[in-house]
Amino acid sequence: MSYLPNVLFALLLIGGVGFFVRNVKKLSRNISLGKDIDRSDRIADRWKHMAAIALGQSKMVRRPIAGLLHIIVYIGFIIINIEVLEIIIDGLFGTHRIFAFAGGFYNFLIGSFEILAFLVLLSVIIFWIRRMVLKLPRFWSKEMTSWPKNDALNILYFEVVLMGLFLLMNAADYGLQQMGAIHYVQAGSFPVSQFIASWLPENELTLFYIERGAWWLHIIGILIFLNYLYYSKHLHILLAFPNTFYANLEPQGRFDNLASVTKEVKLMMDPDADPYAVPEEGEEDEVGKFGASDVTDLSWVQLMNAYTCTECGRCSSVCPANQTGKELSPRAIMMKTRDRLEEVGRFIDKEGEVAFREKGDGKSLLDTISEAELWACTSCNACVTECPVSIDPLSIIMDMRRYLVMEQSAAPQELNLMMTNVENNGAPWQYSQMDRLNWKDE
Amino acid sequence: MVIPTMAEKMAEGKTPEVLFWVGCAGSFDDRAKKITKAFAKILIEANVDFAVLGTEESCTGDPAKRAGNEFLFQMQAVTNIEVLNAYEVKKIVTTCPHCFNTLKNEYPELGGTYEVMHHTEFLKSLLDEGRISIEGGKYAGKRITFHDPCYLGRANGIYEAPRDLIRKLEIELVEMKRCKSKGLCCGAGGAQMFKDAEKGDKEIFIERTEEALETKPEFIATGCPFCNTMMTDGVKNKEKEKNIKVMDIAELVAGAKDL
Ligand code: SF4
Ligand code: SF4
């Protein structure tokens, strides 16, 4: 009978982690629907990039206030995980504060967790005020419909509850330690929760129930939070790491040269090439589609980008098109890509991947991302520079433009004119190439 | 002005030190031609052994690529690379950040690898090597703000070369609220130059010009023919063209030297 809590705890843990693993599998399956792209070069630079941007949060401080608050919450999150390790061991083996043997160091740890928990609470409240009272425009633009808005708030409330439970648990524990209750070893230092303790009743049994209640709710809350991630923009706490690792490290101005096009162009330019040549063994004989109209035409890095996007809107707030009221919002591009990918994922769950590859589900990314959005982009790279987790919305915009132009011939009329000029005169305007040097005599 | 072409140089059996890639705007746009000439004058003054392609130059393909037409871009690129490689070009300088970016970053994979410099970088290197001297000439002490071209700045991380030249000219540089990596696009990039803007509340070039005007400048400087056009239009739109001039860095350098 006395093992009941341990067993219950084990079941809870297995259930929570199991469900999370299931979601991670789905996540990685969806990401791998993307096209292959080689990001295995420059490994040392990649580690550095990840260390600076994901671990070191270097991009966050481009906005100093939000950056500082975020760093507090981030450190709080990492450190609280050490606490979770102790909770798991205690839960499984019925021990209490198993790491207490570390003595002074343990006291220091618990003390700093408490201070961090308190700072996190403060930060979260300021975050909430920025969203709900100050109504920072980037949190209220039109793509921030009910779910994105609620998602962000849910996370904030979650943090408040988790931190609150943590402090309450410590407060009751502190009270019990003072009373010398059995099982409650004298350990830890409680710079914040000792104040809460003074509000709690001085009855040992009540304190025991409060401590146990808070302890259980805390770990249950963590497990729920873990599983909430997959459905939330909060996935960035995990994906920021691979996402920065596999980020594009080339100069931002450099766009990829579509290899399939290079092949065709070489054929066209090479007088000796035999256009009817049988493709060599192993070589794709069909060229495939140029550009992207759906998520499966994007690379897995672009799809991972979509899951990593934390909808902070920093990209859109610096986007010249967005700022001047055009329909384009790079954040919306990422959100729509993710939503579409989820939709495809659900279809595949039901009908299988083969069915999707063969006939699709009758929808595409172009149903939600409009041509007006795509054509408003100046390719200025402001969104790419600004994104704190190295997401590249511009690359998706460019791939979709490629589809519009090369597969659908659907460029705006003026651009067609420009392209005809380039083709015929070697300049975007209608001037003769023979006049190129006239400037020197004018 | 005597501007040697690669073909003439080759006929004399010479390979010039650097190819001046003029670009479409620099060849045909009336405003941009002035930048081209200013830069050419500095090259001549500094005794730089250079040549242009002249009628053999063609669009790099940048606007086509950014409009999504990868085919047209690569056709242009391959043709240009053939010409450049036939002349054994090693080093290219250009006054257009779009040409600069394309030649530098997108041509190598297609078989065209060159040392490519933007003219502000090149002028800076001439200065460092002592091949030209720059002192605050007639612009010394004037108030100026510099608009970072996206394809020079964020796209390639070049923020300081133009600013160094401005400082050398002893012009008082006042930065806009959004500058360097936070700079705001002029609105012409990504092939927008060649089409009407999408529907919105405002034109991007107006927004950027307003920001430049907030610094109360006598000059707005830039390093891109497209930015130049956009900012010039913006200043006209605000009816400030009498008091505020939009100038390329090359024009400032040439002007200070009375070339
Ligand atoms: S690259 Fe396009 S989407 Fe990104 S900020 Fe510039 S205009 Fe906006
Ligand atoms: S793409 Fe980056 S900057 Fe834009 S909303 Fe997503 S995380 Fe934020």
mmCIF file with all atom_site columns, C-alpha atoms and ligand atoms in Angstrom, chain A residues 138 236 305 308-316 330-332 334-335 383 386-393, ligand 2:
data_model
loop_
_atom_site.group_PDB
_atom_site.id
_atom_site.type_symbol
_atom_site.label_atom_id
_atom_site.label_alt_id
_atom_site.label_comp_id
_atom_site.label_asym_id
_atom_site.label_entity_id
_atom_site.label_seq_id
_atom_site.pdbx_PDB_ins_code
_atom_site.Cartn_x
_atom_site.Cartn_y
_atom_site.Cartn_z
_atom_site.occupancy
_atom_site.B_iso_or_equiv
_atom_site.pdbx_formal_charge
_atom_site.auth_seq_id
_atom_site.auth_comp_id
_atom_site.auth_asym_id
_atom_site.auth_atom_id
_atom_site.pdbx_PDB_model_num
ATOM   1  C  CA  . ARG A 1 138 ? 3.302  43.155 -33.004 1.00 0.00 ? 138 ARG A CA  1
ATOM   2  C  CA  . HIS A 1 236 ? 10.888 26.914 -29.940 1.00 0.00 ? 236 HIS A CA  1
ATOM   3  C  CA  . ASN A 1 305 ? 11.760 26.828 -39.369 1.00 0.00 ? 305 ASN A CA  1
ATOM   4  C  CA  . THR A 1 308 ? 10.421 26.763 -34.560 1.00 0.00 ? 308 THR A CA  1
ATOM   5  C  CA  . CYS A 1 309 ? 8.721  30.091 -35.165 1.00 0.00 ? 309 CYS A CA  1
ATOM   6  C  CA  . THR A 1 310 ? 7.638  31.484 -31.848 1.00 0.00 ? 310 THR A CA  1
ATOM   7  C  CA  . GLU A 1 311 ? 5.324  34.060 -33.404 1.00 0.00 ? 311 GLU A CA  1
ATOM   8  C  CA  . CYS A 1 312 ? 7.127  36.899 -31.692 1.00 0.00 ? 312 CYS A CA  1
ATOM   9  C  CA  . GLY A 1 313 ? 6.560  39.089 -34.736 1.00 0.00 ? 313 GLY A CA  1
ATOM   10 C  CA  . ARG A 1 314 ? 9.970  40.703 -34.624 1.00 0.00 ? 314 ARG A CA  1
ATOM   11 C  CA  . CYS A 1 315 ? 10.338 39.885 -38.316 1.00 0.00 ? 315 CYS A CA  1
ATOM   12 C  CA  . SER A 1 316 ? 7.068  41.538 -39.276 1.00 0.00 ? 316 SER A CA  1
ATOM   13 C  CA  . PRO A 1 330 ? 6.831  37.252 -42.698 1.00 0.00 ? 330 PRO A CA  1
ATOM   14 C  CA  . ARG A 1 331 ? 5.488  35.873 -39.418 1.00 0.00 ? 331 ARG A CA  1
ATOM   15 C  CA  . ALA A 1 332 ? 2.232  34.979 -41.156 1.00 0.00 ? 332 ALA A CA  1
ATOM   16 C  CA  . MET A 1 334 ? 5.802  31.006 -41.171 1.00 0.00 ? 334 MET A CA  1
ATOM   17 C  CA  . MET A 1 335 ? 2.504  30.428 -39.357 1.00 0.00 ? 335 MET A CA  1
ATOM   18 C  CA  . CYS A 1 383 ? 13.133 39.636 -41.307 1.00 0.00 ? 383 CYS A CA  1
ATOM   19 C  CA  . GLU A 1 386 ? 15.817 40.102 -36.940 1.00 0.00 ? 386 GLU A CA  1
ATOM   20 C  CA  . CYS A 1 387 ? 14.615 36.590 -36.196 1.00 0.00 ? 387 CYS A CA  1
ATOM   21 C  CA  . PRO A 1 388 ? 16.028 35.523 -32.830 1.00 0.00 ? 388 PRO A CA  1
ATOM   22 C  CA  . VAL A 1 389 ? 16.094 31.861 -33.851 1.00 0.00 ? 389 VAL A CA  1
ATOM   23 C  CA  . SER A 1 390 ? 17.571 32.148 -37.366 1.00 0.00 ? 390 SER A CA  1
ATOM   24 C  CA  . ILE A 1 391 ? 14.413 31.584 -39.354 1.00 0.00 ? 391 ILE A CA  1
ATOM   25 C  CA  . ASP A 1 392 ? 14.447 32.560 -43.029 1.00 0.00 ? 392 ASP A CA  1
ATOM   26 C  CA  . PRO A 1 393 ? 10.940 33.584 -44.169 1.00 0.00 ? 393 PRO A CA  1
HETATM 27 S  S1  . SF4 C 2 .   ? 10.059 34.100 -37.930 1.00 0.00 ? 2   SF4 C S1  1
HETATM 28 FE FE1 . SF4 C 2 .   ? 11.385 34.538 -36.202 1.00 0.00 ? 2   SF4 C FE1 1
HETATM 29 S  S2  . SF4 C 2 .   ? 11.098 36.740 -35.839 1.00 0.00 ? 2   SF4 C S2  1
HETATM 30 FE FE2 . SF4 C 2 .   ? 9.399  36.057 -37.091 1.00 0.00 ? 2   SF4 C FE2 1
HETATM 31 S  S3  . SF4 C 2 .   ? 7.786  35.575 -35.650 1.00 0.00 ? 2   SF4 C S3  1
HETATM 32 FE FE3 . SF4 C 2 .   ? 8.868  33.679 -36.080 1.00 0.00 ? 2   SF4 C FE3 1
HETATM 33 S  S4  . SF4 C 2 .   ? 10.396 33.542 -34.469 1.00 0.00 ? 2   SF4 C S4  1
HETATM 34 FE FE4 . SF4 C 2 .   ? 9.676  35.655 -34.470 1.00 0.00 ? 2   SF4 C FE4 1
#
